[in-house]
Amino acid sequence: MDSIVSKISGDLKIPIATLEIAIRLAKTRCRKFSILKKNGDTRQIIQPSVKVKPILSWLSLNVLNSLPVHDAATAFRRGKSILDNTSKHKEADYSVRLDLKDFFPSIKPEDLWRVMLDSRHLIPEWSIKEDAFWLISNVCFDQNNQLPIGYSTSPAIANAVMHRIDTTLANAVMDDSRFGAATVTRYADDFVFSTNKRGACKNFSDLLHDVIKTTNSPSLQINENKTRYMSRAGGSTIITGLRVNNLGAVVVHGNYRDHVRLLLKLFDSGRLALDQVPQLAGHLAYIEHVDPALFTKLSFKHYKRIEEIRSLRLVE
């Protein structure tokens, strides 16, 4: 293990002995906590120790960020957002959304190892040696050898591990006779397929089930309860929290729009708690990015208040 540790030590100016201790204890010296999901379940978040964080950053820069990522993957990528993901489907008449169950925890070190070996021409030669992979496995995965939610390296690993599945699906939906004029994207654990061909969404669902069933690395499951068939004409197309209306425009969900309007009304009347102002400023910035038409309407009515909200946020 001396080779990769020496490289990290030289680049980060951290003593080898200090690195070796941090690497050896990486799986145990971390902070675990849970957050409540919308459905009432909890999601475990793991934060690496302060001594492990620079190692993770070094691995991302020198190895993980060089692994292949398919264009269908729209999450965790610089310059990409949920708006980019949704916009790819705004012209389609029909779409289906399918969700993967326990996505990050389903990814194991051996899944990453397979990708690294397949991509050896893209990464340094020393990174595919066993000592380097042991180090990567020990600092990038948790005690159960699962990909943790909360590590800076997890998004790049997830996208790289999914490259083969993403490629298979993207190539398959090019068959116009079966899928029509189709598009497929994956935002983390969320697949969306859209088309102008009636019935093609069921064909894609069957395809995804077959691909998942016959793929051993990673070993995944579809969360059947979250599958949603949608149509633009019916106004039911919701993708990564954004709605595609019957005119093909991407807008925020009506409930979210009404919530922000209520917060603005409370601020205008002096009834919004001061600690909620940064949250409101964040909502407004989000709307300005994903639904500029709505932001323009809000600005006409609340221009001075919006400027005040933003200035208060800067003071905070």
PDB file of C-alpha atoms in Angstrom:
ATOM      1  CA  MET A   1       0.000   0.000   0.000  1.00  0.00           C
ATOM      2  CA  ASP A   2       3.065   2.257   0.247  1.00  0.00           C
ATOM      3  CA  SER A   3       2.803   3.414  -3.376  1.00  0.00           C
ATOM      4  CA  ILE A   4      -0.624   5.076  -3.278  1.00  0.00           C
ATOM      5  CA  VAL A   5      -0.204   6.296   0.301  1.00  0.00           C
ATOM      6  CA  SER A   6       3.083   7.905  -0.686  1.00  0.00           C
ATOM      7  CA  LYS A   7       1.356   9.657  -3.610  1.00  0.00           C
ATOM      8  CA  ILE A   8      -1.395  10.991  -1.354  1.00  0.00           C
ATOM      9  CA  SER A   9       1.128  12.010   1.295  1.00  0.00           C
ATOM     10  CA  GLY A  10       3.263  13.872  -1.229  1.00  0.00           C
ATOM     11  CA  ASP A  11       0.330  15.729  -2.799  1.00  0.00           C
ATOM     12  CA  LEU A  12      -1.518  16.597   0.408  1.00  0.00           C
ATOM     13  CA  LYS A  13       1.583  17.132   2.581  1.00  0.00           C
ATOM     14  CA  ILE A  14       0.173  14.789   5.217  1.00  0.00           C
ATOM     15  CA  PRO A  15       2.548  12.393   7.040  1.00  0.00           C
ATOM     16  CA  ILE A  16       2.251   8.780   5.894  1.00  0.00           C
ATOM     17  CA  ALA A  17       1.676   7.581   9.473  1.00  0.00           C
ATOM     18  CA  THR A  18      -1.283   9.966   9.836  1.00  0.00           C
ATOM     19  CA  LEU A  19      -2.781   8.767   6.545  1.00  0.00           C
ATOM     20  CA  GLU A  20      -2.401   5.104   7.435  1.00  0.00           C
ATOM     21  CA  ILE A  21      -4.289   5.602  10.703  1.00  0.00           C
ATOM     22  CA  ALA A  22      -7.075   7.562   8.964  1.00  0.00           C
ATOM     23  CA  ILE A  23      -7.399   4.886   6.265  1.00  0.00           C
ATOM     24  CA  ARG A  24      -7.438   2.009   8.753  1.00  0.00           C
ATOM     25  CA  LEU A  25     -10.123   3.656  10.912  1.00  0.00           C
ATOM     26  CA  ALA A  26     -12.134   5.209   8.086  1.00  0.00           C
ATOM     27  CA  LYS A  27     -15.119   2.854   8.406  1.00  0.00           C
ATOM     28  CA  THR A  28     -15.528   3.403  12.136  1.00  0.00           C
ATOM     29  CA  ARG A  29     -14.600   7.040  12.701  1.00  0.00           C
ATOM     30  CA  CYS A  30     -17.522   8.563  10.879  1.00  0.00           C
ATOM     31  CA  ARG A  31     -20.710  10.310  11.931  1.00  0.00           C
ATOM     32  CA  LYS A  32     -24.066   8.669  11.274  1.00  0.00           C
ATOM     33  CA  PHE A  33     -27.478  10.321  11.453  1.00  0.00           C
ATOM     34  CA  SER A  34     -30.918   9.919   9.896  1.00  0.00           C
ATOM     35  CA  ILE A  35     -33.205  12.302   8.057  1.00  0.00           C
ATOM     36  CA  LEU A  36     -36.931  11.927   7.535  1.00  0.00           C
ATOM     37  CA  LYS A  37     -38.117  11.154   4.000  1.00  0.00           C
ATOM     38  CA  LYS A  38     -41.394  12.424   2.515  1.00  0.00           C
ATOM     39  CA  ASN A  39     -43.032   9.019   2.906  1.00  0.00           C
ATOM     40  CA  GLY A  40     -42.232   8.906   6.627  1.00  0.00           C
ATOM     41  CA  ASP A  41     -39.285   6.522   6.341  1.00  0.00           C
ATOM     42  CA  THR A  42     -35.778   7.541   7.362  1.00  0.00           C
ATOM     43  CA  ARG A  43     -32.589   7.721   5.294  1.00  0.00           C
ATOM     44  CA  GLN A  44     -29.207   7.155   6.921  1.00  0.00           C
ATOM     45  CA  ILE A  45     -26.547   9.738   6.157  1.00  0.00           C
ATOM     46  CA  ILE A  46     -22.873   9.084   6.898  1.00  0.00           C
ATOM     47  CA  GLN A  47     -20.272  11.833   7.142  1.00  0.00           C
ATOM     48  CA  PRO A  48     -16.603  10.826   6.897  1.00  0.00           C
ATOM     49  CA  SER A  49     -14.115  11.984   9.497  1.00  0.00           C
ATOM     50  CA  VAL A  50     -12.223  15.218   8.967  1.00  0.00           C
ATOM     51  CA  LYS A  51      -9.033  13.219   8.332  1.00  0.00           C
ATOM     52  CA  VAL A  52     -10.686  11.121   5.609  1.00  0.00           C
ATOM     53  CA  LYS A  53     -12.256  14.020   3.672  1.00  0.00           C
ATOM     54  CA  PRO A  54      -9.005  15.186   1.993  1.00  0.00           C
ATOM     55  CA  ILE A  55      -8.292  11.582   0.956  1.00  0.00           C
ATOM     56  CA  LEU A  56     -11.714  11.369  -0.683  1.00  0.00           C
ATOM     57  CA  SER A  57     -11.119  14.637  -2.523  1.00  0.00           C
ATOM     58  CA  TRP A  58      -7.737  13.368  -3.737  1.00  0.00           C
ATOM     59  CA  LEU A  59      -9.272  10.114  -4.994  1.00  0.00           C
ATOM     60  CA  SER A  60     -11.981  12.012  -6.849  1.00  0.00           C
ATOM     61  CA  LEU A  61      -9.473  14.266  -8.567  1.00  0.00           C
ATOM     62  CA  ASN A  62      -6.943  11.585  -9.452  1.00  0.00           C
ATOM     63  CA  VAL A  63      -9.103   8.518 -10.175  1.00  0.00           C
ATOM     64  CA  LEU A  64     -12.864   8.607  -9.826  1.00  0.00           C
ATOM     65  CA  ASN A  65     -13.628  11.673 -11.917  1.00  0.00           C
ATOM     66  CA  SER A  66     -11.904  10.018 -14.896  1.00  0.00           C
ATOM     67  CA  LEU A  67     -14.262   7.029 -14.951  1.00  0.00           C
ATOM     68  CA  PRO A  68     -16.863   6.979 -17.758  1.00  0.00           C
ATOM     69  CA  VAL A  69     -20.293   8.550 -17.259  1.00  0.00           C
ATOM     70  CA  HIS A  70     -23.054   8.210 -19.854  1.00  0.00           C
ATOM     71  CA  ASP A  71     -24.882  11.289 -21.151  1.00  0.00           C
ATOM     72  CA  ALA A  72     -28.137   9.754 -19.892  1.00  0.00           C
ATOM     73  CA  ALA A  73     -26.899  10.331 -16.327  1.00  0.00           C
ATOM     74  CA  THR A  74     -27.921  13.864 -15.356  1.00  0.00           C
ATOM     75  CA  ALA A  75     -27.355  13.887 -11.584  1.00  0.00           C
ATOM     76  CA  PHE A  76     -24.138  14.776  -9.721  1.00  0.00           C
ATOM     77  CA  ARG A  77     -22.543  16.360 -12.776  1.00  0.00           C
ATOM     78  CA  ARG A  78     -20.997  19.800 -13.031  1.00  0.00           C
ATOM     79  CA  GLY A  79     -23.203  22.136 -15.066  1.00  0.00           C
ATOM     80  CA  LYS A  80     -26.200  19.771 -14.908  1.00  0.00           C
ATOM     81  CA  SER A  81     -29.367  20.237 -12.861  1.00  0.00           C
ATOM     82  CA  ILE A  82     -32.861  18.863 -12.450  1.00  0.00           C
ATOM     83  CA  LEU A  83     -33.942  21.400 -15.069  1.00  0.00           C
ATOM     84  CA  ASP A  84     -31.630  19.781 -17.641  1.00  0.00           C
ATOM     85  CA  ASN A  85     -33.059  16.379 -16.737  1.00  0.00           C
ATOM     86  CA  THR A  86     -36.680  17.485 -17.067  1.00  0.00           C
ATOM     87  CA  SER A  87     -36.121  19.549 -20.204  1.00  0.00           C
ATOM     88  CA  LYS A  88     -34.973  16.484 -22.139  1.00  0.00           C
ATOM     89  CA  HIS A  89     -38.534  15.151 -21.883  1.00  0.00           C
ATOM     90  CA  LYS A  90     -40.643  18.276 -22.373  1.00  0.00           C
ATOM     91  CA  GLU A  91     -41.485  17.600 -26.038  1.00  0.00           C
ATOM     92  CA  ALA A  92     -42.737  14.059 -25.431  1.00  0.00           C
ATOM     93  CA  ASP A  93     -46.387  13.035 -25.264  1.00  0.00           C
ATOM     94  CA  TYR A  94     -45.911  10.070 -22.929  1.00  0.00           C
ATOM     95  CA  SER A  95     -43.405   9.205 -20.224  1.00  0.00           C
ATOM     96  CA  VAL A  96     -42.772   6.748 -17.429  1.00  0.00           C
ATOM     97  CA  ARG A  97     -40.748   7.169 -14.255  1.00  0.00           C
ATOM     98  CA  LEU A  98     -39.170   4.145 -12.538  1.00  0.00           C
ATOM     99  CA  ASP A  99     -37.257   4.216  -9.272  1.00  0.00           C
ATOM    100  CA  LEU A 100     -34.464   1.959  -8.016  1.00  0.00           C
ATOM    101  CA  LYS A 101     -34.740   0.596  -4.494  1.00  0.00           C
ATOM    102  CA  ASP A 102     -31.895   1.379  -2.030  1.00  0.00           C
ATOM    103  CA  PHE A 103     -29.731   2.644  -4.868  1.00  0.00           C
ATOM    104  CA  PHE A 104     -26.528   3.739  -3.090  1.00  0.00           C
ATOM    105  CA  PRO A 105     -26.449   0.831  -0.578  1.00  0.00           C
ATOM    106  CA  SER A 106     -26.837  -1.626  -3.480  1.00  0.00           C
ATOM    107  CA  ILE A 107     -23.452  -0.592  -4.890  1.00  0.00           C
ATOM    108  CA  LYS A 108     -20.489  -2.604  -3.580  1.00  0.00           C
ATOM    109  CA  PRO A 109     -16.680  -2.296  -3.890  1.00  0.00           C
ATOM    110  CA  GLU A 110     -16.549  -5.129  -6.425  1.00  0.00           C
ATOM    111  CA  ASP A 111     -18.900  -3.145  -8.693  1.00  0.00           C
ATOM    112  CA  LEU A 112     -16.435  -0.265  -8.686  1.00  0.00           C
ATOM    113  CA  TRP A 113     -13.514  -2.662  -9.208  1.00  0.00           C
ATOM    114  CA  ARG A 114     -15.173  -4.016 -12.367  1.00  0.00           C
ATOM    115  CA  VAL A 115     -15.564  -0.517 -13.781  1.00  0.00           C
ATOM    116  CA  MET A 116     -11.986   0.404 -12.932  1.00  0.00           C
ATOM    117  CA  LEU A 117     -10.635  -2.683 -14.675  1.00  0.00           C
ATOM    118  CA  ASP A 118     -12.816  -2.043 -17.724  1.00  0.00           C
ATOM    119  CA  SER A 119     -11.645   1.596 -17.765  1.00  0.00           C
ATOM    120  CA  ARG A 120      -7.963   1.008 -17.114  1.00  0.00           C
ATOM    121  CA  HIS A 121      -7.113   3.079 -20.195  1.00  0.00           C
ATOM    122  CA  LEU A 122      -8.722   6.133 -18.557  1.00  0.00           C
ATOM    123  CA  ILE A 123      -7.148   6.006 -15.092  1.00  0.00           C
ATOM    124  CA  PRO A 124      -3.573   5.757 -13.748  1.00  0.00           C
ATOM    125  CA  GLU A 125      -1.960   2.326 -13.838  1.00  0.00           C
ATOM    126  CA  TRP A 126      -1.265   2.376 -10.086  1.00  0.00           C
ATOM    127  CA  SER A 127      -5.004   2.778  -9.354  1.00  0.00           C
ATOM    128  CA  ILE A 128      -5.865  -0.727 -10.572  1.00  0.00           C
ATOM    129  CA  LYS A 129      -3.387  -2.458  -8.303  1.00  0.00           C
ATOM    130  CA  GLU A 130      -4.774  -4.361  -5.341  1.00  0.00           C
ATOM    131  CA  ASP A 131      -3.258  -2.078  -2.700  1.00  0.00           C
ATOM    132  CA  ALA A 132      -4.899   0.976  -4.287  1.00  0.00           C
ATOM    133  CA  PHE A 133      -8.247  -0.757  -4.572  1.00  0.00           C
ATOM    134  CA  TRP A 134      -8.075  -1.874  -0.934  1.00  0.00           C
ATOM    135  CA  LEU A 135      -7.542   1.736   0.081  1.00  0.00           C
ATOM    136  CA  ILE A 136     -10.394   2.981  -2.123  1.00  0.00           C
ATOM    137  CA  SER A 137     -12.721   0.281  -0.800  1.00  0.00           C
ATOM    138  CA  ASN A 138     -11.838   1.080   2.780  1.00  0.00           C
ATOM    139  CA  VAL A 139     -12.350   4.837   2.625  1.00  0.00           C
ATOM    140  CA  CYS A 140     -15.186   5.100   0.068  1.00  0.00           C
ATOM    141  CA  PHE A 141     -17.515   2.381   1.434  1.00  0.00           C
ATOM    142  CA  ASP A 142     -19.091   1.847   4.865  1.00  0.00           C
ATOM    143  CA  GLN A 143     -18.791  -0.993   7.376  1.00  0.00           C
ATOM    144  CA  ASN A 144     -21.271  -3.063   5.370  1.00  0.00           C
ATOM    145  CA  ASN A 145     -19.293  -2.497   2.155  1.00  0.00           C
ATOM    146  CA  GLN A 146     -22.119  -0.354   0.828  1.00  0.00           C
ATOM    147  CA  LEU A 147     -21.830   2.995  -0.911  1.00  0.00           C
ATOM    148  CA  PRO A 148     -22.689   5.593   1.751  1.00  0.00           C
ATOM    149  CA  ILE A 149     -25.012   8.525   1.244  1.00  0.00           C
ATOM    150  CA  GLY A 150     -23.058  11.584   2.344  1.00  0.00           C
ATOM    151  CA  TYR A 151     -19.564  10.873   1.000  1.00  0.00           C
ATOM    152  CA  SER A 152     -18.211  13.227  -1.682  1.00  0.00           C
ATOM    153  CA  THR A 153     -17.001  10.224  -3.706  1.00  0.00           C
ATOM    154  CA  SER A 154     -20.323   8.374  -3.782  1.00  0.00           C
ATOM    155  CA  PRO A 155     -21.963  10.277  -6.691  1.00  0.00           C
ATOM    156  CA  ALA A 156     -19.019   9.693  -9.063  1.00  0.00           C
ATOM    157  CA  ILE A 157     -18.835   6.028  -8.098  1.00  0.00           C
ATOM    158  CA  ALA A 158     -22.587   5.564  -8.607  1.00  0.00           C
ATOM    159  CA  ASN A 159     -22.567   7.162 -12.061  1.00  0.00           C
ATOM    160  CA  ALA A 160     -19.533   5.137 -13.134  1.00  0.00           C
ATOM    161  CA  VAL A 161     -20.992   1.859 -11.912  1.00  0.00           C
ATOM    162  CA  MET A 162     -24.239   2.596 -13.781  1.00  0.00           C
ATOM    163  CA  HIS A 163     -22.470   3.401 -17.054  1.00  0.00           C
ATOM    164  CA  ARG A 164     -23.033  -0.062 -18.535  1.00  0.00           C
ATOM    165  CA  ILE A 165     -26.765  -0.068 -17.729  1.00  0.00           C
ATOM    166  CA  ASP A 166     -27.192   3.516 -18.944  1.00  0.00           C
ATOM    167  CA  THR A 167     -25.467   2.619 -22.213  1.00  0.00           C
ATOM    168  CA  THR A 168     -27.568  -0.509 -22.726  1.00  0.00           C
ATOM    169  CA  LEU A 169     -30.818   1.395 -22.239  1.00  0.00           C
ATOM    170  CA  ALA A 170     -29.811   4.384 -24.378  1.00  0.00           C
ATOM    171  CA  ASN A 171     -28.813   2.110 -27.241  1.00  0.00           C
ATOM    172  CA  ALA A 172     -31.967   0.001 -26.970  1.00  0.00           C
ATOM    173  CA  VAL A 173     -34.424   2.912 -27.132  1.00  0.00           C
ATOM    174  CA  MET A 174     -32.962   3.977 -30.483  1.00  0.00           C
ATOM    175  CA  ASP A 175     -35.212   1.311 -32.001  1.00  0.00           C
ATOM    176  CA  ASP A 176     -37.942   3.581 -33.399  1.00  0.00           C
ATOM    177  CA  SER A 177     -40.252   0.715 -34.276  1.00  0.00           C
ATOM    178  CA  ARG A 178     -40.511  -0.319 -30.645  1.00  0.00           C
ATOM    179  CA  PHE A 179     -39.944   2.922 -28.739  1.00  0.00           C
ATOM    180  CA  GLY A 180     -40.760   5.753 -31.164  1.00  0.00           C
ATOM    181  CA  ALA A 181     -38.857   9.039 -30.912  1.00  0.00           C
ATOM    182  CA  ALA A 182     -37.594   8.305 -27.423  1.00  0.00           C
ATOM    183  CA  THR A 183     -35.337   9.721 -24.711  1.00  0.00           C
ATOM    184  CA  VAL A 184     -34.096   8.102 -21.511  1.00  0.00           C
ATOM    185  CA  THR A 185     -32.368   9.772 -18.579  1.00  0.00           C
ATOM    186  CA  ARG A 186     -31.324   8.706 -15.103  1.00  0.00           C
ATOM    187  CA  TYR A 187     -31.205  11.151 -12.216  1.00  0.00           C
ATOM    188  CA  ALA A 188     -29.486   9.141  -9.449  1.00  0.00           C
ATOM    189  CA  ASP A 189     -31.968   6.303  -8.781  1.00  0.00           C
ATOM    190  CA  ASP A 190     -34.717   7.748 -10.971  1.00  0.00           C
ATOM    191  CA  PHE A 191     -35.120   6.589 -14.591  1.00  0.00           C
ATOM    192  CA  VAL A 192     -37.350   8.582 -16.927  1.00  0.00           C
ATOM    193  CA  PHE A 193     -38.304   7.433 -20.418  1.00  0.00           C
ATOM    194  CA  SER A 194     -40.334   9.620 -22.772  1.00  0.00           C
ATOM    195  CA  THR A 195     -41.693   9.147 -26.275  1.00  0.00           C
ATOM    196  CA  ASN A 196     -44.286  10.185 -28.838  1.00  0.00           C
ATOM    197  CA  LYS A 197     -45.407   6.565 -29.323  1.00  0.00           C
ATOM    198  CA  ARG A 198     -48.406   5.270 -27.413  1.00  0.00           C
ATOM    199  CA  GLY A 199     -47.618   2.018 -25.601  1.00  0.00           C
ATOM    200  CA  ALA A 200     -43.840   2.476 -25.781  1.00  0.00           C
ATOM    201  CA  CYS A 201     -43.603   3.349 -22.079  1.00  0.00           C
ATOM    202  CA  LYS A 202     -44.705  -0.173 -21.204  1.00  0.00           C
ATOM    203  CA  ASN A 203     -42.074  -1.494 -23.619  1.00  0.00           C
ATOM    204  CA  PHE A 204     -39.409   0.512 -21.789  1.00  0.00           C
ATOM    205  CA  SER A 205     -40.615  -0.710 -18.402  1.00  0.00           C
ATOM    206  CA  ASP A 206     -40.287  -4.291 -19.640  1.00  0.00           C
ATOM    207  CA  LEU A 207     -36.824  -3.507 -21.014  1.00  0.00           C
ATOM    208  CA  LEU A 208     -35.604  -1.996 -17.750  1.00  0.00           C
ATOM    209  CA  HIS A 209     -36.901  -4.943 -15.750  1.00  0.00           C
ATOM    210  CA  ASP A 210     -35.060  -7.343 -18.078  1.00  0.00           C
ATOM    211  CA  VAL A 211     -31.818  -5.343 -17.899  1.00  0.00           C
ATOM    212  CA  ILE A 212     -31.925  -5.107 -14.113  1.00  0.00           C
ATOM    213  CA  LYS A 213     -32.758  -8.810 -13.795  1.00  0.00           C
ATOM    214  CA  THR A 214     -29.858  -9.901 -16.010  1.00  0.00           C
ATOM    215  CA  THR A 215     -27.255  -7.494 -14.595  1.00  0.00           C
ATOM    216  CA  ASN A 216     -25.190  -8.818 -11.690  1.00  0.00           C
ATOM    217  CA  SER A 217     -23.009  -5.765 -11.169  1.00  0.00           C
ATOM    218  CA  PRO A 218     -24.521  -3.774  -9.659  1.00  0.00           C
ATOM    219  CA  SER A 219     -27.316  -5.923  -8.244  1.00  0.00           C
ATOM    220  CA  LEU A 220     -30.384  -3.679  -8.263  1.00  0.00           C
ATOM    221  CA  GLN A 221     -34.128  -3.804  -7.684  1.00  0.00           C
ATOM    222  CA  ILE A 222     -36.935  -1.644  -9.040  1.00  0.00           C
ATOM    223  CA  ASN A 223     -39.247  -0.062  -6.494  1.00  0.00           C
ATOM    224  CA  GLU A 224     -42.530  -1.108  -8.099  1.00  0.00           C
ATOM    225  CA  ASN A 225     -44.594   1.172  -5.853  1.00  0.00           C
ATOM    226  CA  LYS A 226     -42.969   4.266  -7.357  1.00  0.00           C
ATOM    227  CA  THR A 227     -43.510   3.508 -11.057  1.00  0.00           C
ATOM    228  CA  ARG A 228     -45.560   6.298 -12.662  1.00  0.00           C
ATOM    229  CA  TYR A 229     -46.979   6.446 -16.185  1.00  0.00           C
ATOM    230  CA  MET A 230     -47.499  10.059 -17.268  1.00  0.00           C
ATOM    231  CA  SER A 231     -48.845  12.091 -20.178  1.00  0.00           C
ATOM    232  CA  ARG A 232     -48.213  15.706 -21.112  1.00  0.00           C
ATOM    233  CA  ALA A 233     -51.778  16.250 -22.322  1.00  0.00           C
ATOM    234  CA  GLY A 234     -53.125  15.006 -19.014  1.00  0.00           C
ATOM    235  CA  GLY A 235     -50.818  17.286 -17.033  1.00  0.00           C
ATOM    236  CA  SER A 236     -49.408  14.370 -15.049  1.00  0.00           C
ATOM    237  CA  THR A 237     -45.772  14.617 -16.173  1.00  0.00           C
ATOM    238  CA  ILE A 238     -43.725  15.234 -13.035  1.00  0.00           C
ATOM    239  CA  ILE A 239     -39.966  14.739 -13.374  1.00  0.00           C
ATOM    240  CA  THR A 240     -37.496  15.382 -10.533  1.00  0.00           C
ATOM    241  CA  GLY A 241     -40.054  17.609  -8.850  1.00  0.00           C
ATOM    242  CA  LEU A 242     -40.806  19.742 -11.917  1.00  0.00           C
ATOM    243  CA  ARG A 243     -43.962  19.598 -14.030  1.00  0.00           C
ATOM    244  CA  VAL A 244     -44.188  19.591 -17.815  1.00  0.00           C
ATOM    245  CA  ASN A 245     -47.476  21.290 -18.662  1.00  0.00           C
ATOM    246  CA  ASN A 246     -49.642  20.514 -21.693  1.00  0.00           C
ATOM    247  CA  LEU A 247     -47.837  23.202 -23.711  1.00  0.00           C
ATOM    248  CA  GLY A 248     -44.466  21.551 -23.133  1.00  0.00           C
ATOM    249  CA  ALA A 249     -43.189  24.166 -20.690  1.00  0.00           C
ATOM    250  CA  VAL A 250     -41.248  23.166 -17.569  1.00  0.00           C
ATOM    251  CA  VAL A 251     -42.764  24.747 -14.454  1.00  0.00           C
ATOM    252  CA  VAL A 252     -42.675  24.221 -10.701  1.00  0.00           C
ATOM    253  CA  HIS A 253     -45.408  22.137  -9.122  1.00  0.00           C
ATOM    254  CA  GLY A 254     -48.551  24.065  -8.201  1.00  0.00           C
ATOM    255  CA  ASN A 255     -48.277  23.195  -4.514  1.00  0.00           C
ATOM    256  CA  TYR A 256     -44.714  24.498  -4.401  1.00  0.00           C
ATOM    257  CA  ARG A 257     -45.720  27.703  -6.214  1.00  0.00           C
ATOM    258  CA  ASP A 258     -48.538  28.322  -3.733  1.00  0.00           C
ATOM    259  CA  HIS A 259     -46.227  27.647  -0.782  1.00  0.00           C
ATOM    260  CA  VAL A 260     -43.721  30.264  -1.959  1.00  0.00           C
ATOM    261  CA  ARG A 261     -46.507  32.772  -2.554  1.00  0.00           C
ATOM    262  CA  LEU A 262     -47.706  32.200   1.005  1.00  0.00           C
ATOM    263  CA  LEU A 263     -44.210  32.783   2.380  1.00  0.00           C
ATOM    264  CA  LEU A 264     -43.969  36.030   0.407  1.00  0.00           C
ATOM    265  CA  LYS A 265     -47.327  37.121   1.786  1.00  0.00           C
ATOM    266  CA  LEU A 266     -46.180  36.363   5.334  1.00  0.00           C
ATOM    267  CA  PHE A 267     -42.946  38.297   4.786  1.00  0.00           C
ATOM    268  CA  ASP A 268     -44.882  41.226   3.339  1.00  0.00           C
ATOM    269  CA  SER A 269     -47.076  41.385   6.451  1.00  0.00           C
ATOM    270  CA  GLY A 270     -44.134  40.979   8.837  1.00  0.00           C
ATOM    271  CA  ARG A 271     -45.270  37.538  10.034  1.00  0.00           C
ATOM    272  CA  LEU A 272     -42.440  35.442   8.588  1.00  0.00           C
ATOM    273  CA  ALA A 273     -39.856  34.380  11.171  1.00  0.00           C
ATOM    274  CA  LEU A 274     -36.411  35.832  10.533  1.00  0.00           C
ATOM    275  CA  ASP A 275     -34.798  32.400  10.440  1.00  0.00           C
ATOM    276  CA  GLN A 276     -37.112  31.469   7.523  1.00  0.00           C
ATOM    277  CA  VAL A 277     -35.881  34.304   5.310  1.00  0.00           C
ATOM    278  CA  PRO A 278     -32.821  32.402   3.980  1.00  0.00           C
ATOM    279  CA  GLN A 279     -35.124  29.500   3.128  1.00  0.00           C
ATOM    280  CA  LEU A 280     -37.438  31.816   1.197  1.00  0.00           C
ATOM    281  CA  ALA A 281     -34.452  33.351  -0.601  1.00  0.00           C
ATOM    282  CA  GLY A 282     -33.397  29.840  -1.617  1.00  0.00           C
ATOM    283  CA  HIS A 283     -36.881  29.090  -2.951  1.00  0.00           C
ATOM    284  CA  LEU A 284     -36.814  32.278  -5.022  1.00  0.00           C
ATOM    285  CA  ALA A 285     -33.385  31.481  -6.455  1.00  0.00           C
ATOM    286  CA  TYR A 286     -34.619  28.006  -7.366  1.00  0.00           C
ATOM    287  CA  ILE A 287     -37.723  29.390  -9.114  1.00  0.00           C
ATOM    288  CA  GLU A 288     -35.634  31.961 -10.987  1.00  0.00           C
ATOM    289  CA  HIS A 289     -33.530  29.092 -12.365  1.00  0.00           C
ATOM    290  CA  VAL A 290     -36.163  26.487 -13.215  1.00  0.00           C
ATOM    291  CA  ASP A 291     -39.288  28.605 -13.876  1.00  0.00           C
ATOM    292  CA  PRO A 292     -38.251  32.122 -14.952  1.00  0.00           C
ATOM    293  CA  ALA A 293     -41.763  32.968 -16.160  1.00  0.00           C
ATOM    294  CA  LEU A 294     -43.131  32.481 -12.649  1.00  0.00           C
ATOM    295  CA  PHE A 295     -40.237  34.438 -11.157  1.00  0.00           C
ATOM    296  CA  THR A 296     -41.058  37.339 -13.478  1.00  0.00           C
ATOM    297  CA  LYS A 297     -44.678  37.320 -12.278  1.00  0.00           C
ATOM    298  CA  LEU A 298     -43.570  37.260  -8.650  1.00  0.00           C
ATOM    299  CA  SER A 299     -41.101  40.082  -9.301  1.00  0.00           C
ATOM    300  CA  PHE A 300     -43.793  42.343 -10.784  1.00  0.00           C
ATOM    301  CA  LYS A 301     -45.814  42.027  -7.597  1.00  0.00           C
ATOM    302  CA  HIS A 302     -43.076  41.696  -4.966  1.00  0.00           C
ATOM    303  CA  TYR A 303     -40.003  43.370  -6.519  1.00  0.00           C
ATOM    304  CA  LYS A 304     -39.035  45.472  -3.487  1.00  0.00           C
ATOM    305  CA  ARG A 305     -39.724  42.612  -1.079  1.00  0.00           C
ATOM    306  CA  ILE A 306     -37.631  40.167  -3.102  1.00  0.00           C
ATOM    307  CA  GLU A 307     -34.718  42.620  -3.100  1.00  0.00           C
ATOM    308  CA  GLU A 308     -35.130  43.011   0.664  1.00  0.00           C
ATOM    309  CA  ILE A 309     -35.213  39.234   1.167  1.00  0.00           C
ATOM    310  CA  ARG A 310     -32.021  38.807  -0.822  1.00  0.00           C
ATOM    311  CA  SER A 311     -30.249  41.589   1.051  1.00  0.00           C
ATOM    312  CA  LEU A 312     -31.259  40.090   4.405  1.00  0.00           C
ATOM    313  CA  ARG A 313     -29.904  36.727   3.278  1.00  0.00           C
ATOM    314  CA  LEU A 314     -26.567  38.325   2.382  1.00  0.00           C
ATOM    315  CA  VAL A 315     -26.401  39.900   5.836  1.00  0.00           C
ATOM    316  CA  GLU A 316     -27.041  36.496   7.414  1.00  0.00           C
TER     317      GLU A 316
END
